[in-house]
Coordinates of C-alpha atoms in Angstrom, one line a residue:
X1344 CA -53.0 51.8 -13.2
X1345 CA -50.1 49.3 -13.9
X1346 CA -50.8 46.2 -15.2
X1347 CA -48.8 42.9 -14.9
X1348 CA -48.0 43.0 -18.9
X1349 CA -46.4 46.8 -17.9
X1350 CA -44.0 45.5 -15.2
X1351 CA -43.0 42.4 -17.5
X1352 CA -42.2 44.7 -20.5
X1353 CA -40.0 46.6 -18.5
X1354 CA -38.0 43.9 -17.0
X1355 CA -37.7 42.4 -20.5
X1356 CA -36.4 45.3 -21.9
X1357 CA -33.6 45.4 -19.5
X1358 CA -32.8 41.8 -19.4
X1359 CA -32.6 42.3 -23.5
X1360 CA -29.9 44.7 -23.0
X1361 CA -27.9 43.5 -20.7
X1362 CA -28.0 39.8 -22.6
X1363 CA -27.1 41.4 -25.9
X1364 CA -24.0 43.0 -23.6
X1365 CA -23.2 39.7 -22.6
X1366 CA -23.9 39.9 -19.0
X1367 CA -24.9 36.7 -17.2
X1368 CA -26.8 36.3 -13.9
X1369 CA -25.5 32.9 -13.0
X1370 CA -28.1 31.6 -9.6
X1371 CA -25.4 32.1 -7.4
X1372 CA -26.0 35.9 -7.7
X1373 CA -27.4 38.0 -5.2
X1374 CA -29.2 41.9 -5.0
X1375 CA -30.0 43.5 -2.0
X1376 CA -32.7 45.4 -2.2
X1377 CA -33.0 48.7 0.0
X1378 CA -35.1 51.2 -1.8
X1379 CA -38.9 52.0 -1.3
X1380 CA -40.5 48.9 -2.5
X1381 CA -43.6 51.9 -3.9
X1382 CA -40.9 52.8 -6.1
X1383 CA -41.4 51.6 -9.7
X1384 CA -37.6 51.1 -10.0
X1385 CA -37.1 49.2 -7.1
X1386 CA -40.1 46.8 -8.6
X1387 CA -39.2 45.9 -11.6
X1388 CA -35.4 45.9 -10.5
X1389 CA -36.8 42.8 -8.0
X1390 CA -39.3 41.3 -11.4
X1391 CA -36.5 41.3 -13.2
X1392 CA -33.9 39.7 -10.7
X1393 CA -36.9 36.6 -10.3
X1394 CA -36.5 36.0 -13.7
X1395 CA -33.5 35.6 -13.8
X1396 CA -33.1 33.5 -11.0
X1397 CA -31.2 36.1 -8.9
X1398 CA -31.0 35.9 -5.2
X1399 CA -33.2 38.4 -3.1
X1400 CA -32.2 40.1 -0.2
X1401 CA -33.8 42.6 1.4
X1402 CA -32.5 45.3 3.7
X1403 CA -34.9 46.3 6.6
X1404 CA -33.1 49.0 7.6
X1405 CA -32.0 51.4 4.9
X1406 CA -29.7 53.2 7.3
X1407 CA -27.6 50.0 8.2
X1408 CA -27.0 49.5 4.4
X1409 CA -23.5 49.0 4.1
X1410 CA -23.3 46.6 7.0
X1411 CA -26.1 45.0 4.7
X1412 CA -24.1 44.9 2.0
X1413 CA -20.5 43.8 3.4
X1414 CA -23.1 40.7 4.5
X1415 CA -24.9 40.1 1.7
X1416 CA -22.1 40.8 -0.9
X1417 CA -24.3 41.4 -3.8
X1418 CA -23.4 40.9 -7.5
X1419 CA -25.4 43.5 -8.7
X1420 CA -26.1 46.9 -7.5
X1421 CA -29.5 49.3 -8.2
X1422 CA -28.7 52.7 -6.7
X1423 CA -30.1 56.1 -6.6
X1424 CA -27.5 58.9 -7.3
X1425 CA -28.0 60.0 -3.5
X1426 CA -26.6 57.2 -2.4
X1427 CA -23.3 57.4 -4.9
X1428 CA -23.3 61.4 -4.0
X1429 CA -23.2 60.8 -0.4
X1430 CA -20.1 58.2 -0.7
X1431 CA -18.7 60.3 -3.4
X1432 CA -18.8 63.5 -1.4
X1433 CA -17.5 61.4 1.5
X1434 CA -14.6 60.5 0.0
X1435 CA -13.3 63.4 -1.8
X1436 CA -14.0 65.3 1.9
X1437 CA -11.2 62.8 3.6
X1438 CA -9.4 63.1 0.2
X1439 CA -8.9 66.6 0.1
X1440 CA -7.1 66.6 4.0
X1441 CA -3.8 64.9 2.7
X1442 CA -1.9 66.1 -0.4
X1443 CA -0.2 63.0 -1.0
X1444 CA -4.1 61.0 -1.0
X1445 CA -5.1 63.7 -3.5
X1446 CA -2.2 63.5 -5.8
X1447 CA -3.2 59.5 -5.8
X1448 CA -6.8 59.5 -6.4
X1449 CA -6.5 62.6 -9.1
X1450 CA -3.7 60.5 -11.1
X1451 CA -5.8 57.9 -10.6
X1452 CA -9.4 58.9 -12.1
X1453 CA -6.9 60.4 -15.1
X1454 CA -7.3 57.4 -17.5
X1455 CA -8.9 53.6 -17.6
X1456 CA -8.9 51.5 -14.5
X1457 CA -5.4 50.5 -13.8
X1458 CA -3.3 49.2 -11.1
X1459 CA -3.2 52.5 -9.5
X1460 CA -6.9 53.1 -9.3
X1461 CA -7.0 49.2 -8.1
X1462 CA -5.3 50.4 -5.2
X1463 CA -6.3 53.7 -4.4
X1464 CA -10.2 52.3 -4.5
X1465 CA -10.0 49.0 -3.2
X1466 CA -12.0 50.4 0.1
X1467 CA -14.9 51.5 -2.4
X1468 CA -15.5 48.2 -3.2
X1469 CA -15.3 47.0 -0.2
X1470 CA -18.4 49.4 0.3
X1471 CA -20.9 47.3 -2.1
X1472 CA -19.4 44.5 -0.8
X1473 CA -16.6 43.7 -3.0
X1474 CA -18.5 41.1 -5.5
X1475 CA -20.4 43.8 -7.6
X1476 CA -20.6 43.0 -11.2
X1477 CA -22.3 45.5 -12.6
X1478 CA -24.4 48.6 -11.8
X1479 CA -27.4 50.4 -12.4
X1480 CA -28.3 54.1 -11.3
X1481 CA -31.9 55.6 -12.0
X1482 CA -34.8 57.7 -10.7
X1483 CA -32.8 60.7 -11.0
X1484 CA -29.8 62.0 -12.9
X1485 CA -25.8 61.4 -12.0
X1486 CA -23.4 64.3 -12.8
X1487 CA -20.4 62.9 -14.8
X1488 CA -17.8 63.5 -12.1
X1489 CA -19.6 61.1 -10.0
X1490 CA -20.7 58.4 -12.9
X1491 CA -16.4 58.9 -13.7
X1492 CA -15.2 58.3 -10.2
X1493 CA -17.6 55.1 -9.9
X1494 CA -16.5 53.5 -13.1
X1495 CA -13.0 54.1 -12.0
X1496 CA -13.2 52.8 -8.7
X1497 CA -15.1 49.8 -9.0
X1498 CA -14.2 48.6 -12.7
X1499 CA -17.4 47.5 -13.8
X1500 CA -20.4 48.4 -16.1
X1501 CA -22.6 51.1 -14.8
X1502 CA -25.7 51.6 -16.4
X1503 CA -28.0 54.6 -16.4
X1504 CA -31.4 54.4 -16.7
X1505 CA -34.8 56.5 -17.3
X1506 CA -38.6 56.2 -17.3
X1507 CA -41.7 57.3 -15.1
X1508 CA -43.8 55.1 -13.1
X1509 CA -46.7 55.8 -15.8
X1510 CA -44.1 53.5 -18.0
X1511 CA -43.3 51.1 -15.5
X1512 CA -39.8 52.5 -15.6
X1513 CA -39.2 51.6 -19.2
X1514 CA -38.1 54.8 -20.7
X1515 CA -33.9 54.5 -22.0
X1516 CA -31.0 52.8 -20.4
X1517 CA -27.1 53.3 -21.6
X1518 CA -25.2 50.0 -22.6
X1519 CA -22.9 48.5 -20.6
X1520 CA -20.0 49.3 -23.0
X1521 CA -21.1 53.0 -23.2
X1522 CA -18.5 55.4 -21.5
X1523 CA -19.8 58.3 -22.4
X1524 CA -21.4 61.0 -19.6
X1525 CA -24.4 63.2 -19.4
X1526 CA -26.6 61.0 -21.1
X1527 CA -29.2 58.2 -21.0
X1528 CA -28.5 55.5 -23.5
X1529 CA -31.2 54.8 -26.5
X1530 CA -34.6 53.2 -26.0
X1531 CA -35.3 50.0 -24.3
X1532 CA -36.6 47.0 -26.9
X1533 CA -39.6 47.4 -25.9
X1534 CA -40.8 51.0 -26.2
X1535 CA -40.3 53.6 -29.0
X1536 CA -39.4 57.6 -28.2
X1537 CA -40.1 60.6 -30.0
X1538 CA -39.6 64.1 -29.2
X1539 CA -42.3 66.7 -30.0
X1540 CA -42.3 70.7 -29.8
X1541 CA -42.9 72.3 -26.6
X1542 CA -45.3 75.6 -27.1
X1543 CA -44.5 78.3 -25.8
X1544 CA -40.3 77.8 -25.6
X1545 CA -37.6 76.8 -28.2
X1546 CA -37.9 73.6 -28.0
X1547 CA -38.3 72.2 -31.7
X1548 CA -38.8 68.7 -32.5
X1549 CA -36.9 69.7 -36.0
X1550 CA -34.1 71.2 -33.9
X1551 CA -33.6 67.7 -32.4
X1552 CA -35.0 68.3 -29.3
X1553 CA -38.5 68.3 -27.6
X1554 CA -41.2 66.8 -25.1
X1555 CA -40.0 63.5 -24.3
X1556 CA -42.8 61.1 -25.5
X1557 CA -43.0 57.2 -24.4
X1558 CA -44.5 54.5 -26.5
X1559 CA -45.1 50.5 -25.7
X1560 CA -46.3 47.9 -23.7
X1561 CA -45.3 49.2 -20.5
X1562 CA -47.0 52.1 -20.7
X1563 CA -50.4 52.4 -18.1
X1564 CA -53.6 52.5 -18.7
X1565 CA -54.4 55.9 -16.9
X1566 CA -54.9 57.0 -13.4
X1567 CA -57.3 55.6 -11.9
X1568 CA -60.8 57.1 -11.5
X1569 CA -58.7 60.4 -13.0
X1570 CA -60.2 60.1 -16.9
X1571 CA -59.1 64.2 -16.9
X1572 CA -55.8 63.4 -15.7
X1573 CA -54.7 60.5 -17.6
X1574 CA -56.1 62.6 -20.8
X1575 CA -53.7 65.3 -19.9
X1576 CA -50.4 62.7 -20.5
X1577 CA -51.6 59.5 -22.3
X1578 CA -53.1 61.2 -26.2
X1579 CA -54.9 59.0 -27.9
X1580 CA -52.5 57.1 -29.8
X1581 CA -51.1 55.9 -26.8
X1582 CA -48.3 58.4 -26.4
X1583 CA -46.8 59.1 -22.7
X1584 CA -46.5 62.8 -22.6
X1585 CA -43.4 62.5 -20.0
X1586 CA -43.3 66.8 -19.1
X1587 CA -39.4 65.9 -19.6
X1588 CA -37.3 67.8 -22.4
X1589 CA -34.7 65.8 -24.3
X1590 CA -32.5 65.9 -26.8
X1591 CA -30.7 63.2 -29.0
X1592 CA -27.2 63.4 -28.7
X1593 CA -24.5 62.7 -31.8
X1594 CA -24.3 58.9 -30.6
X1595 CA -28.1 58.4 -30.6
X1596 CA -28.6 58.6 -26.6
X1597 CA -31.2 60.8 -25.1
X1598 CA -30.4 63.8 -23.3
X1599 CA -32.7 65.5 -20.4
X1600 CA -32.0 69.3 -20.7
X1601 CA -35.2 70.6 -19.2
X1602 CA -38.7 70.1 -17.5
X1603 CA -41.9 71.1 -18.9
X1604 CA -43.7 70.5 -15.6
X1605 CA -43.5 72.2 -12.4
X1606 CA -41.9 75.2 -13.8
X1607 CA -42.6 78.4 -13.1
X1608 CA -41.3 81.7 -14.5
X1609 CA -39.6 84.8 -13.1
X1610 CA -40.4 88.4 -13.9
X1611 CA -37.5 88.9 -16.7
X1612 CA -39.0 86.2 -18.5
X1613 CA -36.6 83.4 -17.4
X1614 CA -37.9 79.8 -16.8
X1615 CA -37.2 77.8 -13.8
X1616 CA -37.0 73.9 -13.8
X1617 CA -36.9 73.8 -10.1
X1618 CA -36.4 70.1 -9.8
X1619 CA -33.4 70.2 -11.9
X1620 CA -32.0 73.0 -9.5
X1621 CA -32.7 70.7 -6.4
X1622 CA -30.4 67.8 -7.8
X1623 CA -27.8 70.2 -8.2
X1624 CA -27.9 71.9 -4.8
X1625 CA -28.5 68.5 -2.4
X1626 CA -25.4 67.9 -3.5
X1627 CA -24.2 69.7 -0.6
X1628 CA -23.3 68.1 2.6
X1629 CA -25.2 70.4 4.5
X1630 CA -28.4 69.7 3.3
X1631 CA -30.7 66.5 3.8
X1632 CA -33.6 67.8 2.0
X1633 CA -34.0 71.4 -0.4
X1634 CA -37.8 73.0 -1.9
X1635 CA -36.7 75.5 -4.5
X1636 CA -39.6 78.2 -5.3
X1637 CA -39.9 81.4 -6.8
X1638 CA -42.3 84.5 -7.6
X1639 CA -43.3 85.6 -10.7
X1640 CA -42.3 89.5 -9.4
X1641 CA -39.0 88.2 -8.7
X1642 CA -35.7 87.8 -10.5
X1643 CA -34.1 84.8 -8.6
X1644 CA -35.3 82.2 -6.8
X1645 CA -35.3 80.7 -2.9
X1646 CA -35.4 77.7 -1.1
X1647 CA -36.3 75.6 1.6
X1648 CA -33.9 74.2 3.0
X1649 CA -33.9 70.9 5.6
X1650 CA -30.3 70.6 7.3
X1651 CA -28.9 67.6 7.5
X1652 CA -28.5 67.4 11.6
X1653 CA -25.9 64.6 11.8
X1654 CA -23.2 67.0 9.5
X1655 CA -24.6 70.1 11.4
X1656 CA -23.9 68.7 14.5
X1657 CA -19.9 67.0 13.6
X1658 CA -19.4 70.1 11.6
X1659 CA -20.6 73.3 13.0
X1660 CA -18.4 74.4 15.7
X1661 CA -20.1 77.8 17.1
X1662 CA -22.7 76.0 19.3
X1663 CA -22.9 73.3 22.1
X1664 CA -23.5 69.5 21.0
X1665 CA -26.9 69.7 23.2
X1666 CA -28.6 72.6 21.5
X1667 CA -31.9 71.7 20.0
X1668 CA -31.9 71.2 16.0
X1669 CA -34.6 73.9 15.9
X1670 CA -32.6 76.3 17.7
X1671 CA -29.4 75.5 15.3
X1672 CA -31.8 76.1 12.4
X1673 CA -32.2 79.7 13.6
X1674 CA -28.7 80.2 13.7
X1675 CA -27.6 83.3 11.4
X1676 CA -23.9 81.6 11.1
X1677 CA -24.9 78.4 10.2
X1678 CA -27.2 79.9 7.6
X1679 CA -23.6 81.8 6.0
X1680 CA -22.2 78.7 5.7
X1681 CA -24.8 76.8 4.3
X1682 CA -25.7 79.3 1.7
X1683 CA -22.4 80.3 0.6
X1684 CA -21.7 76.3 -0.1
X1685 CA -25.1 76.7 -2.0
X1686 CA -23.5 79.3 -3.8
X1687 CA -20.2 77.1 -4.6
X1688 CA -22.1 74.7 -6.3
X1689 CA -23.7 77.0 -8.7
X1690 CA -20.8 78.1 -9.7
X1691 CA -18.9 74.5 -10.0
X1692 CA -22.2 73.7 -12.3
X1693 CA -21.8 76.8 -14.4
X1694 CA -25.4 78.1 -13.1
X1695 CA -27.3 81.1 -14.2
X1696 CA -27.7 84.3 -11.8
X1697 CA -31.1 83.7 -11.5
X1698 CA -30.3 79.9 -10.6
X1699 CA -28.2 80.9 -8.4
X1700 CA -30.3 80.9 -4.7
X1701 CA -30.7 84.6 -3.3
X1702 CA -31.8 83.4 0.2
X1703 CA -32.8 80.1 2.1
X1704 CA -34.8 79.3 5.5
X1705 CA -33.9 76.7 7.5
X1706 CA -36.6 73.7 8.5
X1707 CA -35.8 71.4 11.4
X1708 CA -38.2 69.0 10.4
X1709 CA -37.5 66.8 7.1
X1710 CA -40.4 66.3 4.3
X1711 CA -42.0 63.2 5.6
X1712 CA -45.5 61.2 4.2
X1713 CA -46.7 62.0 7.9
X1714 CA -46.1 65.7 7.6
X1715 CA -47.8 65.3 3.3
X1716 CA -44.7 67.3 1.7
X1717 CA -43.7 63.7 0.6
X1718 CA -45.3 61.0 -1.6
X1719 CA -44.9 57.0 -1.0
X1720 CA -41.8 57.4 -3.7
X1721 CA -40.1 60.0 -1.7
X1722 CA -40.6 62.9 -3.9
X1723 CA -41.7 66.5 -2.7
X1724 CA -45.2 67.0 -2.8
X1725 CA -44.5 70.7 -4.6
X1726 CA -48.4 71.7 -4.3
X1727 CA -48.1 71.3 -0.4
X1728 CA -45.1 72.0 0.2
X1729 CA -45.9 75.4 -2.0
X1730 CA -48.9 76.3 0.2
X1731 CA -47.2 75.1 3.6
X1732 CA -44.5 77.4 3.3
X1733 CA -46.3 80.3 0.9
X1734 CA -45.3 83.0 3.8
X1735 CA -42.3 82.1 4.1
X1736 CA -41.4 82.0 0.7
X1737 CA -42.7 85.4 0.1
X1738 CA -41.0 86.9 3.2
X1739 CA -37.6 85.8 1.8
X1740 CA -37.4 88.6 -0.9
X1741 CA -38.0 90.9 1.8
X1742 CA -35.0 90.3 3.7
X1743 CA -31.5 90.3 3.1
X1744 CA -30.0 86.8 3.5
X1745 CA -27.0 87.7 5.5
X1746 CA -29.2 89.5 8.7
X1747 CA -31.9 87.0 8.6
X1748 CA -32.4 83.3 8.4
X1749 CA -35.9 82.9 9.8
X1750 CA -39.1 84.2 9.6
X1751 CA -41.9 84.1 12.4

């Protein structure tokens, strides 16, 4: 339950810091909004533009959004990391086919914006539209090659934030003039943090590190008709137990280094923070959607994985443009490739062995809210999705990945 006081402290907060920083929303602004309107981000992203007087657009087709925005030309930008990813990735892919574009955009992202970097990127901004003045990134975390290339190519603040929707979103936000990567920025004015020791792991409070717990006015008053629930994350001092593990960094910014919920642990003793694995790994092209899971007799973990068609069908070359997604899924080629790309980005983010994915089923059908693997903010159902695809999971320690890539 979210109250209208939770929603305004949020937006306050932000409007706080980005006054202190200087930055003015003049009414001639505009922000075009795109995300799921059930997401606490996008909400108090819209309360906070209202009182400021901002310009409201709203994009009724999420996958027409850059025709959107080379209309709208907003002055302010609130993106997901998917988003950035997917340009990012885009990019770098067309980059990589000409030595002479490579040499450019590497000497380019070397140092502060510059001339070169004007030029080499001036297509990127044409992307948000070319007016953006600043940007903020949240619901999930950005790797720093990405937040780097960004703050290159476009030349203007980008701002990370975090919260829950049981704060209203209010959690930590970097400052404008903060360059730094891989971390969060400090607490919003209006709530206070503390980290507290996590039983059963290393996670000391004393050591600088912990549960991340949220205090304030934006905080909720419980779920509702849940009283068990709400007791299990709101104490009774009015503490947000958050299930996220942070750490304050030298500058004072928060770090997320770990999740106390939704991990499971593997039979050498190893714990698995499954969503934390997922950011990594969507980061391929292949993939439009990925369900990491494990068993406690095992000693890596597996995944779920949804193709996305659209690259499967441009990209993969060993079957005929009219074949049926589901057949394509059962492809024991297409299954190589995907995997072994899997298998590149562990090791480009420095991943344990048992991070690393041992074997993956292809889905032809995406998580959806019709199909319940997904909830109203687009996030995986992992109870469902657990139980809907418990046999399957199983069955993928019990064949070896490179002879099998579905299971009847």
């Amino acid at each position: 339950m979210l109250s209208h006081e939770n929603l305004l402290a949020t937006a306050k907060g932000h409007l706080m810091r980005l006054d202190k920083a200087n930055i003015k929303s003049p009414l001639t602004d505009r922000h075009c909004s795109f995300l799921p309107m059930a997401h606490i981000y996008e909400r108090f992203i819209l309360l906070q533009a209202l009182l400021r007087g901002t310009q409201l657009v709203f994009c009724p087709a999420p996958e027409k959004l850059p025709n959107y925005l080379s209309i709208v030309k907003p002055s302010q930008a609130s993106v997901v990391p998917r988003v950035l990813n997917k340009v990012y990735d885009a990019i770098m892919t067309e980059v990589s086919k000409s030595k002479i574009k490579k040499f450019l955009v590497q000497q380019a992202l070397r140092e502060q914006p510059s001339f070169l970097s004007h030029f080499a990127f001036r297509k990127v901004k044409n992307l948000f539209g070319n007016e953006v003045k600043v940007m903020i990134t949240g619901a999930a975390p950005i790797t720093p090659d990405v937040m780097h290339f960004f703050r290159i190519a476009l030349n203007i603040p980008i701002m990370e934030g975090y919260g829950q929707t049981e704060s209203a979103g209010a959690g930590t936000s970097t400052h404008p003039t903060d360059m730094s990567y891989g971390t969060i920025g400090s607490p919003v004015p209006v709530v206070e943090i503390k980290l507290i020791d996590v039983p059963g792991t290393t996670y000391r409070s004393e050591m600088n590190q912990g549960e991340v717990c949220i205090r304030g006015p934006s905080v909720f008053k419980g779920y509702y008709g849940d009283e068990a629930k709400t007791m299990e994350v709101l104490d009774k001092d009015g503490w947000l137990h958050t299930g996220d593990v942070g750490e304050w960094a030298s500058n004072g910014a928060l770090r997320i280094i770990d999740r106390t919920k939704h991990i499971f642990k593997l039979c050498q003793g190893k714990y698995i923070a499954p969503e934390r694995l997922e950011d990594i790994y969507i980061r391929s092209r292949w993939v439009a959607q990925i369900f990491i899971d494990g068993i406690s007799t095992e000693t890596t973990v597996v995944a779920i994985v949804i193709p996305d068609e659209e690259y499967v069908r441009k990209n993969f070359q060993s079957i005929a443009t009219e074949t049926a997604f589901a057949d394509l899924c059962k492809n024991e080629k297409l299954k190589e490739i995907i995997l072994s790309d899997l298998k590149r980005l562990s090791e480009k983010y420095k991943l344990k062995t048992y991070q690393t994915l041992s074997n993956i089923y292809l889905h032809p059908e995406l998580f959806s809210q019709n199909n319940g693997l997904l909830t109203v903010t687009l996030k995986t159902r992992r109870a469902n999705a657990r139980k809907h695809f418990q046999s399957i999971i199983k069955s993928l320690y019990q064949v070896d990945p490179t002879t099998a890539s579905r299971v009847s």
